[in-house]
mmCIF file with all atom_site columns, C-alpha atoms in Angstrom:
data_model
loop_
_atom_site.group_PDB
_atom_site.id
_atom_site.type_symbol
_atom_site.label_atom_id
_atom_site.label_alt_id
_atom_site.label_comp_id
_atom_site.label_asym_id
_atom_site.label_entity_id
_atom_site.label_seq_id
_atom_site.pdbx_PDB_ins_code
_atom_site.Cartn_x
_atom_site.Cartn_y
_atom_site.Cartn_z
_atom_site.occupancy
_atom_site.B_iso_or_equiv
_atom_site.pdbx_formal_charge
_atom_site.auth_seq_id
_atom_site.auth_comp_id
_atom_site.auth_asym_id
_atom_site.auth_atom_id
_atom_site.pdbx_PDB_model_num
ATOM 1   C CA . UNK A 1 1   ? 46.013 -39.484 9.930  1.00 38.00 ? 1   UNK A CA 1
ATOM 2   C CA . UNK A 1 2   ? 44.358 -39.563 13.834 1.00 43.00 ? 2   UNK A CA 1
ATOM 3   C CA . UNK A 1 3   ? 43.207 -36.397 15.046 1.00 44.00 ? 3   UNK A CA 1
ATOM 4   C CA . UNK A 1 4   ? 45.118 -35.489 18.562 1.00 41.00 ? 4   UNK A CA 1
ATOM 5   C CA . UNK A 1 5   ? 42.649 -35.001 21.905 1.00 39.00 ? 5   UNK A CA 1
ATOM 6   C CA . UNK A 1 6   ? 43.143 -34.304 25.542 1.00 38.00 ? 6   UNK A CA 1
ATOM 7   C CA . UNK A 1 7   ? 41.553 -32.337 28.293 1.00 39.00 ? 7   UNK A CA 1
ATOM 8   C CA . UNK A 1 8   ? 37.801 -34.462 28.165 1.00 33.00 ? 8   UNK A CA 1
ATOM 9   C CA . UNK A 1 9   ? 34.971 -31.950 28.950 1.00 38.00 ? 9   UNK A CA 1
ATOM 10  C CA . UNK A 1 10  ? 31.766 -32.343 30.980 1.00 52.00 ? 10  UNK A CA 1
ATOM 11  C CA . UNK A 1 11  ? 28.671 -30.538 30.157 1.00 63.00 ? 11  UNK A CA 1
ATOM 12  C CA . UNK A 1 12  ? 29.360 -27.819 32.779 1.00 66.00 ? 12  UNK A CA 1
ATOM 13  C CA . UNK A 1 13  ? 30.762 -26.290 30.050 1.00 76.00 ? 13  UNK A CA 1
ATOM 14  C CA . UNK A 1 14  ? 28.947 -23.713 27.692 1.00 83.00 ? 14  UNK A CA 1
ATOM 15  C CA . UNK A 1 15  ? 28.790 -24.554 24.010 1.00 84.00 ? 15  UNK A CA 1
ATOM 16  C CA . UNK A 1 16  ? 28.675 -21.852 21.486 1.00 82.00 ? 16  UNK A CA 1
ATOM 17  C CA . UNK A 1 17  ? 27.070 -22.226 17.782 1.00 82.00 ? 17  UNK A CA 1
ATOM 18  C CA . UNK A 1 18  ? 26.623 -20.268 15.121 1.00 76.00 ? 18  UNK A CA 1
ATOM 19  C CA . UNK A 1 19  ? 23.978 -20.017 12.437 1.00 69.00 ? 19  UNK A CA 1
ATOM 20  C CA . UNK A 1 20  ? 23.573 -18.103 9.386  1.00 64.00 ? 20  UNK A CA 1
ATOM 21  C CA . UNK A 1 21  ? 19.713 -18.362 8.689  1.00 62.00 ? 21  UNK A CA 1
ATOM 22  C CA . UNK A 1 22  ? 19.322 -15.281 7.013  1.00 64.00 ? 22  UNK A CA 1
ATOM 23  C CA . UNK A 1 23  ? 16.301 -13.914 9.128  1.00 80.00 ? 23  UNK A CA 1
ATOM 24  C CA . UNK A 1 24  ? 17.755 -11.412 11.012 1.00 86.00 ? 24  UNK A CA 1
ATOM 25  C CA . UNK A 1 25  ? 15.684 -8.556  10.895 1.00 90.00 ? 25  UNK A CA 1
ATOM 26  C CA . UNK A 1 26  ? 15.139 -4.791  11.942 1.00 91.00 ? 26  UNK A CA 1
ATOM 27  C CA . UNK A 1 27  ? 11.520 -3.589  12.579 1.00 92.00 ? 27  UNK A CA 1
ATOM 28  C CA . UNK A 1 28  ? 10.285 -0.474  13.259 1.00 88.00 ? 28  UNK A CA 1
ATOM 29  C CA . UNK A 1 29  ? 7.352  0.017   14.825 1.00 82.00 ? 29  UNK A CA 1
ATOM 30  C CA . UNK A 1 30  ? 6.188  3.494   15.704 1.00 75.00 ? 30  UNK A CA 1
ATOM 31  C CA . UNK A 1 31  ? 3.871  2.222   18.591 1.00 75.00 ? 31  UNK A CA 1
ATOM 32  C CA . UNK A 1 32  ? 5.938  -0.398  20.354 1.00 79.00 ? 32  UNK A CA 1
ATOM 33  C CA . UNK A 1 33  ? 9.553  0.282   19.062 1.00 86.00 ? 33  UNK A CA 1
ATOM 34  C CA . UNK A 1 34  ? 12.602 -1.043  17.249 1.00 92.00 ? 34  UNK A CA 1
ATOM 35  C CA . UNK A 1 35  ? 13.134 -4.442  17.447 1.00 94.00 ? 35  UNK A CA 1
ATOM 36  C CA . UNK A 1 36  ? 15.504 -7.349  16.457 1.00 93.00 ? 36  UNK A CA 1
ATOM 37  C CA . UNK A 1 37  ? 14.147 -9.988  15.864 1.00 93.00 ? 37  UNK A CA 1
ATOM 38  C CA . UNK A 1 38  ? 15.460 -13.797 14.564 1.00 90.00 ? 38  UNK A CA 1
ATOM 39  C CA . UNK A 1 39  ? 16.130 -17.373 15.246 1.00 90.00 ? 39  UNK A CA 1
ATOM 40  C CA . UNK A 1 40  ? 19.809 -17.775 17.051 1.00 89.00 ? 40  UNK A CA 1
ATOM 41  C CA . UNK A 1 41  ? 18.943 -21.882 16.457 1.00 89.00 ? 41  UNK A CA 1
ATOM 42  C CA . UNK A 1 42  ? 17.269 -24.541 14.571 1.00 88.00 ? 42  UNK A CA 1
ATOM 43  C CA . UNK A 1 43  ? 15.843 -27.857 14.072 1.00 91.00 ? 43  UNK A CA 1
ATOM 44  C CA . UNK A 1 44  ? 17.181 -31.057 12.192 1.00 91.00 ? 44  UNK A CA 1
ATOM 45  C CA . UNK A 1 45  ? 19.772 -28.775 10.703 1.00 87.00 ? 45  UNK A CA 1
ATOM 46  C CA . UNK A 1 46  ? 22.828 -31.249 10.265 1.00 87.00 ? 46  UNK A CA 1
ATOM 47  C CA . UNK A 1 47  ? 25.735 -28.775 10.616 1.00 84.00 ? 47  UNK A CA 1
ATOM 48  C CA . UNK A 1 48  ? 29.590 -30.263 10.404 1.00 83.00 ? 48  UNK A CA 1
ATOM 49  C CA . UNK A 1 49  ? 31.187 -29.042 13.561 1.00 82.00 ? 49  UNK A CA 1
ATOM 50  C CA . UNK A 1 50  ? 34.878 -27.410 12.670 1.00 79.00 ? 50  UNK A CA 1
ATOM 51  C CA . UNK A 1 51  ? 35.300 -30.683 10.645 1.00 83.00 ? 51  UNK A CA 1
ATOM 52  C CA . UNK A 1 52  ? 34.857 -33.163 13.522 1.00 85.00 ? 52  UNK A CA 1
ATOM 53  C CA . UNK A 1 53  ? 31.565 -34.225 13.776 1.00 87.00 ? 53  UNK A CA 1
ATOM 54  C CA . UNK A 1 54  ? 27.854 -33.361 12.585 1.00 88.00 ? 54  UNK A CA 1
ATOM 55  C CA . UNK A 1 55  ? 25.959 -32.110 15.087 1.00 90.00 ? 55  UNK A CA 1
ATOM 56  C CA . UNK A 1 56  ? 22.275 -32.227 15.057 1.00 92.00 ? 56  UNK A CA 1
ATOM 57  C CA . UNK A 1 57  ? 19.732 -29.984 17.696 1.00 93.00 ? 57  UNK A CA 1
ATOM 58  C CA . UNK A 1 58  ? 16.920 -32.200 18.056 1.00 96.00 ? 58  UNK A CA 1
ATOM 59  C CA . UNK A 1 59  ? 12.788 -30.833 17.640 1.00 96.00 ? 59  UNK A CA 1
ATOM 60  C CA . UNK A 1 60  ? 12.275 -30.586 21.693 1.00 95.00 ? 60  UNK A CA 1
ATOM 61  C CA . UNK A 1 61  ? 15.244 -29.633 23.018 1.00 97.00 ? 61  UNK A CA 1
ATOM 62  C CA . UNK A 1 62  ? 14.183 -26.209 24.580 1.00 96.00 ? 62  UNK A CA 1
ATOM 63  C CA . UNK A 1 63  ? 11.358 -27.434 25.578 1.00 94.00 ? 63  UNK A CA 1
ATOM 64  C CA . UNK A 1 64  ? 12.553 -27.797 29.676 1.00 93.00 ? 64  UNK A CA 1
ATOM 65  C CA . UNK A 1 65  ? 15.224 -25.313 29.004 1.00 95.00 ? 65  UNK A CA 1
ATOM 66  C CA . UNK A 1 66  ? 16.335 -22.414 31.138 1.00 95.00 ? 66  UNK A CA 1
ATOM 67  C CA . UNK A 1 67  ? 15.436 -18.568 30.004 1.00 94.00 ? 67  UNK A CA 1
ATOM 68  C CA . UNK A 1 68  ? 15.358 -17.229 33.358 1.00 93.00 ? 68  UNK A CA 1
ATOM 69  C CA . UNK A 1 69  ? 18.016 -14.770 32.219 1.00 95.00 ? 69  UNK A CA 1
ATOM 70  C CA . UNK A 1 70  ? 19.751 -14.503 28.818 1.00 97.00 ? 70  UNK A CA 1
ATOM 71  C CA . UNK A 1 71  ? 21.281 -11.706 27.344 1.00 97.00 ? 71  UNK A CA 1
ATOM 72  C CA . UNK A 1 72  ? 21.409 -9.904  24.078 1.00 96.00 ? 72  UNK A CA 1
ATOM 73  C CA . UNK A 1 73  ? 24.672 -8.435  22.791 1.00 96.00 ? 73  UNK A CA 1
ATOM 74  C CA . UNK A 1 74  ? 27.077 -8.325  19.409 1.00 94.00 ? 74  UNK A CA 1
ATOM 75  C CA . UNK A 1 75  ? 29.503 -11.108 18.647 1.00 90.00 ? 75  UNK A CA 1
ATOM 76  C CA . UNK A 1 76  ? 29.260 -12.389 22.192 1.00 91.00 ? 76  UNK A CA 1
ATOM 77  C CA . UNK A 1 77  ? 30.854 -9.575  23.799 1.00 92.00 ? 77  UNK A CA 1
ATOM 78  C CA . UNK A 1 78  ? 30.036 -10.221 27.553 1.00 92.00 ? 78  UNK A CA 1
ATOM 79  C CA . UNK A 1 79  ? 32.653 -7.679  28.515 1.00 93.00 ? 79  UNK A CA 1
ATOM 80  C CA . UNK A 1 80  ? 29.637 -4.324  27.228 1.00 94.00 ? 80  UNK A CA 1
ATOM 81  C CA . UNK A 1 81  ? 26.624 -3.995  28.300 1.00 95.00 ? 81  UNK A CA 1
ATOM 82  C CA . UNK A 1 82  ? 23.948 -5.811  26.918 1.00 96.00 ? 82  UNK A CA 1
ATOM 83  C CA . UNK A 1 83  ? 21.847 -4.493  24.246 1.00 97.00 ? 83  UNK A CA 1
ATOM 84  C CA . UNK A 1 84  ? 18.569 -6.697  25.761 1.00 97.00 ? 84  UNK A CA 1
ATOM 85  C CA . UNK A 1 85  ? 17.949 -9.172  28.542 1.00 97.00 ? 85  UNK A CA 1
ATOM 86  C CA . UNK A 1 86  ? 15.044 -11.546 28.943 1.00 96.00 ? 86  UNK A CA 1
ATOM 87  C CA . UNK A 1 87  ? 14.558 -11.655 33.104 1.00 93.00 ? 87  UNK A CA 1
ATOM 88  C CA . UNK A 1 88  ? 12.168 -14.912 33.412 1.00 88.00 ? 88  UNK A CA 1
ATOM 89  C CA . UNK A 1 89  ? 11.240 -14.558 30.024 1.00 87.00 ? 89  UNK A CA 1
ATOM 90  C CA . UNK A 1 90  ? 8.243  -12.245 30.818 1.00 87.00 ? 90  UNK A CA 1
ATOM 91  C CA . UNK A 1 91  ? 6.604  -9.452  29.081 1.00 84.00 ? 91  UNK A CA 1
ATOM 92  C CA . UNK A 1 92  ? 7.909  -6.460  30.950 1.00 89.00 ? 92  UNK A CA 1
ATOM 93  C CA . UNK A 1 93  ? 11.529 -7.969  29.238 1.00 94.00 ? 93  UNK A CA 1
ATOM 94  C CA . UNK A 1 94  ? 13.128 -6.149  26.900 1.00 96.00 ? 94  UNK A CA 1
ATOM 95  C CA . UNK A 1 95  ? 13.766 -9.254  25.268 1.00 96.00 ? 95  UNK A CA 1
ATOM 96  C CA . UNK A 1 96  ? 11.531 -12.314 24.426 1.00 95.00 ? 96  UNK A CA 1
ATOM 97  C CA . UNK A 1 97  ? 12.450 -15.910 23.632 1.00 96.00 ? 97  UNK A CA 1
ATOM 98  C CA . UNK A 1 98  ? 9.929  -18.679 22.399 1.00 94.00 ? 98  UNK A CA 1
ATOM 99  C CA . UNK A 1 99  ? 10.039 -21.807 20.915 1.00 94.00 ? 99  UNK A CA 1
ATOM 100 C CA . UNK A 1 100 ? 8.497  -22.681 17.317 1.00 94.00 ? 100 UNK A CA 1
ATOM 101 C CA . UNK A 1 101 ? 8.590  -25.023 13.750 1.00 93.00 ? 101 UNK A CA 1
ATOM 102 C CA . UNK A 1 102 ? 11.763 -24.030 13.393 1.00 90.00 ? 102 UNK A CA 1
ATOM 103 C CA . UNK A 1 103 ? 13.898 -23.469 16.674 1.00 92.00 ? 103 UNK A CA 1
ATOM 104 C CA . UNK A 1 104 ? 14.418 -21.015 18.750 1.00 93.00 ? 104 UNK A CA 1
ATOM 105 C CA . UNK A 1 105 ? 13.103 -17.454 18.216 1.00 93.00 ? 105 UNK A CA 1
ATOM 106 C CA . UNK A 1 106 ? 13.625 -14.510 20.136 1.00 93.00 ? 106 UNK A CA 1
ATOM 107 C CA . UNK A 1 107 ? 12.533 -10.887 19.815 1.00 94.00 ? 107 UNK A CA 1
ATOM 108 C CA . UNK A 1 108 ? 14.917 -8.420  21.281 1.00 95.00 ? 108 UNK A CA 1
ATOM 109 C CA . UNK A 1 109 ? 13.533 -4.626  21.653 1.00 95.00 ? 109 UNK A CA 1
ATOM 110 C CA . UNK A 1 110 ? 16.569 -2.250  21.556 1.00 95.00 ? 110 UNK A CA 1
ATOM 111 C CA . UNK A 1 111 ? 16.828 1.306   22.706 1.00 95.00 ? 111 UNK A CA 1
ATOM 112 C CA . UNK A 1 112 ? 17.629 3.071   19.983 1.00 94.00 ? 112 UNK A CA 1
ATOM 113 C CA . UNK A 1 113 ? 17.516 6.567   21.252 1.00 94.00 ? 113 UNK A CA 1
ATOM 114 C CA . UNK A 1 114 ? 19.173 6.610   24.503 1.00 95.00 ? 114 UNK A CA 1
ATOM 115 C CA . UNK A 1 115 ? 22.452 4.005   23.334 1.00 96.00 ? 115 UNK A CA 1
ATOM 116 C CA . UNK A 1 116 ? 24.450 4.278   20.379 1.00 96.00 ? 116 UNK A CA 1
ATOM 117 C CA . UNK A 1 117 ? 25.310 0.583   19.933 1.00 96.00 ? 117 UNK A CA 1
ATOM 118 C CA . UNK A 1 118 ? 21.953 -0.508  19.867 1.00 96.00 ? 118 UNK A CA 1
ATOM 119 C CA . UNK A 1 119 ? 21.529 2.335   16.874 1.00 96.00 ? 119 UNK A CA 1
ATOM 120 C CA . UNK A 1 120 ? 24.850 0.673   15.319 1.00 96.00 ? 120 UNK A CA 1
ATOM 121 C CA . UNK A 1 121 ? 23.258 -2.903  15.458 1.00 95.00 ? 121 UNK A CA 1
ATOM 122 C CA . UNK A 1 122 ? 19.862 -1.783  14.242 1.00 95.00 ? 122 UNK A CA 1
ATOM 123 C CA . UNK A 1 123 ? 21.584 -0.053  11.223 1.00 95.00 ? 123 UNK A CA 1
ATOM 124 C CA . UNK A 1 124 ? 24.131 -2.737  10.286 1.00 93.00 ? 124 UNK A CA 1
ATOM 125 C CA . UNK A 1 125 ? 20.689 -5.668  10.228 1.00 92.00 ? 125 UNK A CA 1
ATOM 126 C CA . UNK A 1 126 ? 18.666 -3.253  8.131  1.00 92.00 ? 126 UNK A CA 1
ATOM 127 C CA . UNK A 1 127 ? 21.625 -2.869  5.929  1.00 92.00 ? 127 UNK A CA 1
ATOM 128 C CA . UNK A 1 128 ? 21.994 -6.483  6.465  1.00 88.00 ? 128 UNK A CA 1
ATOM 129 C CA . UNK A 1 129 ? 25.503 -6.226  6.966  1.00 90.00 ? 129 UNK A CA 1
ATOM 130 C CA . UNK A 1 130 ? 24.955 -8.259  10.014 1.00 88.00 ? 130 UNK A CA 1
ATOM 131 C CA . UNK A 1 131 ? 23.008 -11.710 8.995  1.00 84.00 ? 131 UNK A CA 1
ATOM 132 C CA . UNK A 1 132 ? 22.684 -14.049 11.137 1.00 85.00 ? 132 UNK A CA 1
ATOM 133 C CA . UNK A 1 133 ? 22.664 -15.148 15.457 1.00 87.00 ? 133 UNK A CA 1
ATOM 134 C CA . UNK A 1 134 ? 24.848 -16.678 17.506 1.00 87.00 ? 134 UNK A CA 1
ATOM 135 C CA . UNK A 1 135 ? 24.034 -18.369 21.388 1.00 91.00 ? 135 UNK A CA 1
ATOM 136 C CA . UNK A 1 136 ? 25.607 -19.804 24.214 1.00 90.00 ? 136 UNK A CA 1
ATOM 137 C CA . UNK A 1 137 ? 24.039 -22.530 25.885 1.00 93.00 ? 137 UNK A CA 1
ATOM 138 C CA . UNK A 1 138 ? 24.528 -26.050 28.306 1.00 93.00 ? 138 UNK A CA 1
ATOM 139 C CA . UNK A 1 139 ? 23.749 -29.411 27.264 1.00 92.00 ? 139 UNK A CA 1
ATOM 140 C CA . UNK A 1 140 ? 21.743 -31.716 29.275 1.00 94.00 ? 140 UNK A CA 1
ATOM 141 C CA . UNK A 1 141 ? 20.869 -34.817 27.478 1.00 94.00 ? 141 UNK A CA 1
ATOM 142 C CA . UNK A 1 142 ? 22.982 -36.056 23.948 1.00 93.00 ? 142 UNK A CA 1
ATOM 143 C CA . UNK A 1 143 ? 23.148 -38.638 21.729 1.00 93.00 ? 143 UNK A CA 1
ATOM 144 C CA . UNK A 1 144 ? 26.174 -40.391 19.636 1.00 93.00 ? 144 UNK A CA 1
ATOM 145 C CA . UNK A 1 145 ? 26.142 -41.456 16.532 1.00 93.00 ? 145 UNK A CA 1
ATOM 146 C CA . UNK A 1 146 ? 28.929 -43.499 14.286 1.00 92.00 ? 146 UNK A CA 1
ATOM 147 C CA . UNK A 1 147 ? 31.867 -42.792 16.397 1.00 91.00 ? 147 UNK A CA 1
ATOM 148 C CA . UNK A 1 148 ? 33.624 -45.580 14.851 1.00 89.00 ? 148 UNK A CA 1
ATOM 149 C CA . UNK A 1 149 ? 33.511 -43.593 11.746 1.00 91.00 ? 149 UNK A CA 1
ATOM 150 C CA . UNK A 1 150 ? 35.327 -40.631 10.603 1.00 90.00 ? 150 UNK A CA 1
ATOM 151 C CA . UNK A 1 151 ? 32.621 -37.648 10.559 1.00 90.00 ? 151 UNK A CA 1
ATOM 152 C CA . UNK A 1 152 ? 30.226 -38.919 14.210 1.00 92.00 ? 152 UNK A CA 1
ATOM 153 C CA . UNK A 1 153 ? 27.010 -37.695 14.733 1.00 93.00 ? 153 UNK A CA 1
ATOM 154 C CA . UNK A 1 154 ? 25.775 -35.896 18.015 1.00 91.00 ? 154 UNK A CA 1
ATOM 155 C CA . UNK A 1 155 ? 22.582 -35.470 18.357 1.00 95.00 ? 155 UNK A CA 1
ATOM 156 C CA . UNK A 1 156 ? 21.301 -32.591 21.147 1.00 93.00 ? 156 UNK A CA 1
ATOM 157 C CA . UNK A 1 157 ? 18.213 -34.230 23.166 1.00 96.00 ? 157 UNK A CA 1
ATOM 158 C CA . UNK A 1 158 ? 17.935 -31.503 25.438 1.00 96.00 ? 158 UNK A CA 1
ATOM 159 C CA . UNK A 1 159 ? 19.357 -28.123 26.387 1.00 95.00 ? 159 UNK A CA 1
ATOM 160 C CA . UNK A 1 160 ? 19.379 -27.349 30.113 1.00 95.00 ? 160 UNK A CA 1
ATOM 161 C CA . UNK A 1 161 ? 19.921 -23.483 29.734 1.00 95.00 ? 161 UNK A CA 1
ATOM 162 C CA . UNK A 1 162 ? 20.305 -20.599 27.333 1.00 96.00 ? 162 UNK A CA 1
ATOM 163 C CA . UNK A 1 163 ? 22.869 -17.645 28.841 1.00 95.00 ? 163 UNK A CA 1
ATOM 164 C CA . UNK A 1 164 ? 23.202 -15.367 25.821 1.00 95.00 ? 164 UNK A CA 1
ATOM 165 C CA . UNK A 1 165 ? 22.734 -14.800 22.451 1.00 93.00 ? 165 UNK A CA 1
ATOM 166 C CA . UNK A 1 166 ? 24.103 -12.324 19.701 1.00 92.00 ? 166 UNK A CA 1
ATOM 167 C CA . UNK A 1 167 ? 24.198 -10.540 16.277 1.00 90.00 ? 167 UNK A CA 1
ATOM 168 C CA . UNK A 1 168 ? 27.161 -12.311 14.436 1.00 88.00 ? 168 UNK A CA 1
ATOM 169 C CA . UNK A 1 169 ? 29.446 -10.876 11.591 1.00 84.00 ? 169 UNK A CA 1
ATOM 170 C CA . UNK A 1 170 ? 30.263 -14.688 10.711 1.00 76.00 ? 170 UNK A CA 1
ATOM 171 C CA . UNK A 1 171 ? 27.582 -16.562 11.228 1.00 67.00 ? 171 UNK A CA 1
ATOM 172 C CA . UNK A 1 172 ? 29.097 -19.218 8.990  1.00 53.00 ? 172 UNK A CA 1
ATOM 173 C CA . UNK A 1 173 ? 31.247 -20.356 6.484  1.00 40.00 ? 173 UNK A CA 1
ATOM 174 C CA . UNK A 1 174 ? 30.207 -22.939 4.090  1.00 37.00 ? 174 UNK A CA 1
ATOM 175 C CA . UNK A 1 175 ? 29.306 -26.539 5.621  1.00 39.00 ? 175 UNK A CA 1
ATOM 176 C CA . UNK A 1 176 ? 30.065 -25.497 8.910  1.00 39.00 ? 176 UNK A CA 1
ATOM 177 C CA . UNK A 1 177 ? 28.642 -22.849 11.578 1.00 42.00 ? 177 UNK A CA 1
ATOM 178 C CA . UNK A 1 178 ? 31.936 -22.517 13.008 1.00 40.00 ? 178 UNK A CA 1
ATOM 179 C CA . UNK A 1 179 ? 33.683 -19.331 12.851 1.00 43.00 ? 179 UNK A CA 1
ATOM 180 C CA . UNK A 1 180 ? 37.051 -20.166 11.259 1.00 38.00 ? 180 UNK A CA 1
ATOM 181 C CA . UNK A 1 181 ? 38.925 -17.307 13.861 1.00 42.00 ? 181 UNK A CA 1
ATOM 182 C CA . UNK A 1 182 ? 37.228 -19.164 16.779 1.00 55.00 ? 182 UNK A CA 1
ATOM 183 C CA . UNK A 1 183 ? 39.716 -21.670 17.905 1.00 57.00 ? 183 UNK A CA 1
ATOM 184 C CA . UNK A 1 184 ? 38.205 -22.235 21.268 1.00 66.00 ? 184 UNK A CA 1
ATOM 185 C CA . UNK A 1 185 ? 34.594 -23.429 19.841 1.00 65.00 ? 185 UNK A CA 1
ATOM 186 C CA . UNK A 1 186 ? 36.694 -25.893 17.765 1.00 65.00 ? 186 UNK A CA 1
ATOM 187 C CA . UNK A 1 187 ? 38.959 -26.985 20.739 1.00 73.00 ? 187 UNK A CA 1
ATOM 188 C CA . UNK A 1 188 ? 35.876 -27.628 22.756 1.00 75.00 ? 188 UNK A CA 1
ATOM 189 C CA . UNK A 1 189 ? 34.394 -29.765 19.827 1.00 77.00 ? 189 UNK A CA 1
ATOM 190 C CA . UNK A 1 190 ? 37.514 -31.796 19.239 1.00 78.00 ? 190 UNK A CA 1
ATOM 191 C CA . UNK A 1 191 ? 37.409 -32.095 22.898 1.00 81.00 ? 191 UNK A CA 1
ATOM 192 C CA . UNK A 1 192 ? 33.184 -33.158 23.336 1.00 81.00 ? 192 UNK A CA 1
ATOM 193 C CA . UNK A 1 193 ? 33.980 -36.131 20.639 1.00 84.00 ? 193 UNK A CA 1
ATOM 194 C CA . UNK A 1 194 ? 37.378 -36.846 22.531 1.00 85.00 ? 194 UNK A CA 1
ATOM 195 C CA . UNK A 1 195 ? 34.826 -37.505 25.327 1.00 84.00 ? 195 UNK A CA 1
ATOM 196 C CA . UNK A 1 196 ? 32.138 -39.409 23.480 1.00 85.00 ? 196 UNK A CA 1
ATOM 197 C CA . UNK A 1 197 ? 34.427 -42.142 22.205 1.00 83.00 ? 197 UNK A CA 1
ATOM 198 C CA . UNK A 1 198 ? 36.145 -42.728 25.366 1.00 84.00 ? 198 UNK A CA 1
ATOM 199 C CA . UNK A 1 199 ? 33.096 -42.946 26.953 1.00 81.00 ? 199 UNK A CA 1
ATOM 200 C CA . UNK A 1 200 ? 32.202 -45.607 23.827 1.00 77.00 ? 200 UNK A CA 1
ATOM 201 C CA . UNK A 1 201 ? 35.328 -47.763 24.460 1.00 74.00 ? 201 UNK A CA 1
ATOM 202 C CA . UNK A 1 202 ? 34.752 -47.916 28.762 1.00 75.00 ? 202 UNK A CA 1
ATOM 203 C CA . UNK A 1 203 ? 31.413 -49.350 28.137 1.00 69.00 ? 203 UNK A CA 1
ATOM 204 C CA . UNK A 1 204 ? 32.883 -51.498 25.743 1.00 64.00 ? 204 UNK A CA 1
ATOM 205 C CA . UNK A 1 205 ? 35.462 -52.830 27.725 1.00 62.00 ? 205 UNK A CA 1
ATOM 206 C CA . UNK A 1 206 ? 32.776 -53.450 30.662 1.00 61.00 ? 206 UNK A CA 1
ATOM 207 C CA . UNK A 1 207 ? 30.834 -55.360 28.009 1.00 64.00 ? 207 UNK A CA 1
ATOM 208 C CA . UNK A 1 208 ? 33.489 -57.485 27.251 1.00 61.00 ? 208 UNK A CA 1
ATOM 209 C CA . UNK A 1 209 ? 34.183 -58.194 30.883 1.00 55.00 ? 209 UNK A CA 1
ATOM 210 C CA . UNK A 1 210 ? 30.614 -59.201 31.208 1.00 63.00 ? 210 UNK A CA 1
ATOM 211 C CA . UNK A 1 211 ? 30.916 -61.400 27.946 1.00 64.00 ? 211 UNK A CA 1
ATOM 212 C CA . UNK A 1 212 ? 34.366 -63.329 28.872 1.00 57.00 ? 212 UNK A CA 1
ATOM 213 C CA . UNK A 1 213 ? 32.626 -63.410 32.553 1.00 58.00 ? 213 UNK A CA 1
ATOM 214 C CA . UNK A 1 214 ? 29.681 -65.301 31.427 1.00 60.00 ? 214 UNK A CA 1
ATOM 215 C CA . UNK A 1 215 ? 31.684 -67.071 28.927 1.00 60.00 ? 215 UNK A CA 1
ATOM 216 C CA . UNK A 1 216 ? 33.576 -68.629 32.166 1.00 52.00 ? 216 UNK A CA 1
ATOM 217 C CA . UNK A 1 217 ? 30.832 -69.446 33.722 1.00 50.00 ? 217 UNK A CA 1
ATOM 218 C CA . UNK A 1 218 ? 29.284 -71.237 30.710 1.00 58.00 ? 218 UNK A CA 1
ATOM 219 C CA . UNK A 1 219 ? 32.572 -73.324 30.585 1.00 57.00 ? 219 UNK A CA 1
ATOM 220 C CA . UNK A 1 220 ? 32.934 -74.405 34.510 1.00 52.00 ? 220 UNK A CA 1
ATOM 221 C CA . UNK A 1 221 ? 28.640 -75.492 34.532 1.00 54.00 ? 221 UNK A CA 1
ATOM 222 C CA . UNK A 1 222 ? 29.466 -77.663 31.122 1.00 56.00 ? 222 UNK A CA 1
ATOM 223 C CA . UNK A 1 223 ? 32.451 -78.795 32.874 1.00 51.00 ? 223 UNK A CA 1
#
């Protein structure tokens, strides 16, 4: 049975992805402060996006990414005061982002003395009650493969901007990075696939028209 999809999206819509990497760490340094560090995104990992398609963030996707203003939150709750923030990704910010061989890495300085939510998060990460990360971003360039199959592959080649990273309660379930409770993310995945297939169909139609036109011209020349 085919999957019904409507309301096609565009790249102006933000994308949210969760990763359960088990490398989210709490660090207490007497000289420099209290930190949370980890990878909210990794390269070259094929991930099942809610049963709609596979997705891979290609190496180099963050090379020209805009990190000018990125929030650090818990469970993407943007209504609350951020626990850290990167402004122009400089050394004076309370969070720094960088890429390494694994993917996107963040280090957030938490104010556990004055901010009770920062203290709670630090404790939860240290106890491994929270062990995953997620991020919200905008796609700039992508490539689709096997769109005629039941499970095509979306390769994200360039990420335009990261707007937020989070420590999350439910980073993943078996075989997928989508929280089963996150209907919005699943709906957006369905729309992204429909949009890509629609573009493929349009491209096929244009090629068929061009081929037919060329065949007609060829037939006329032969006469």
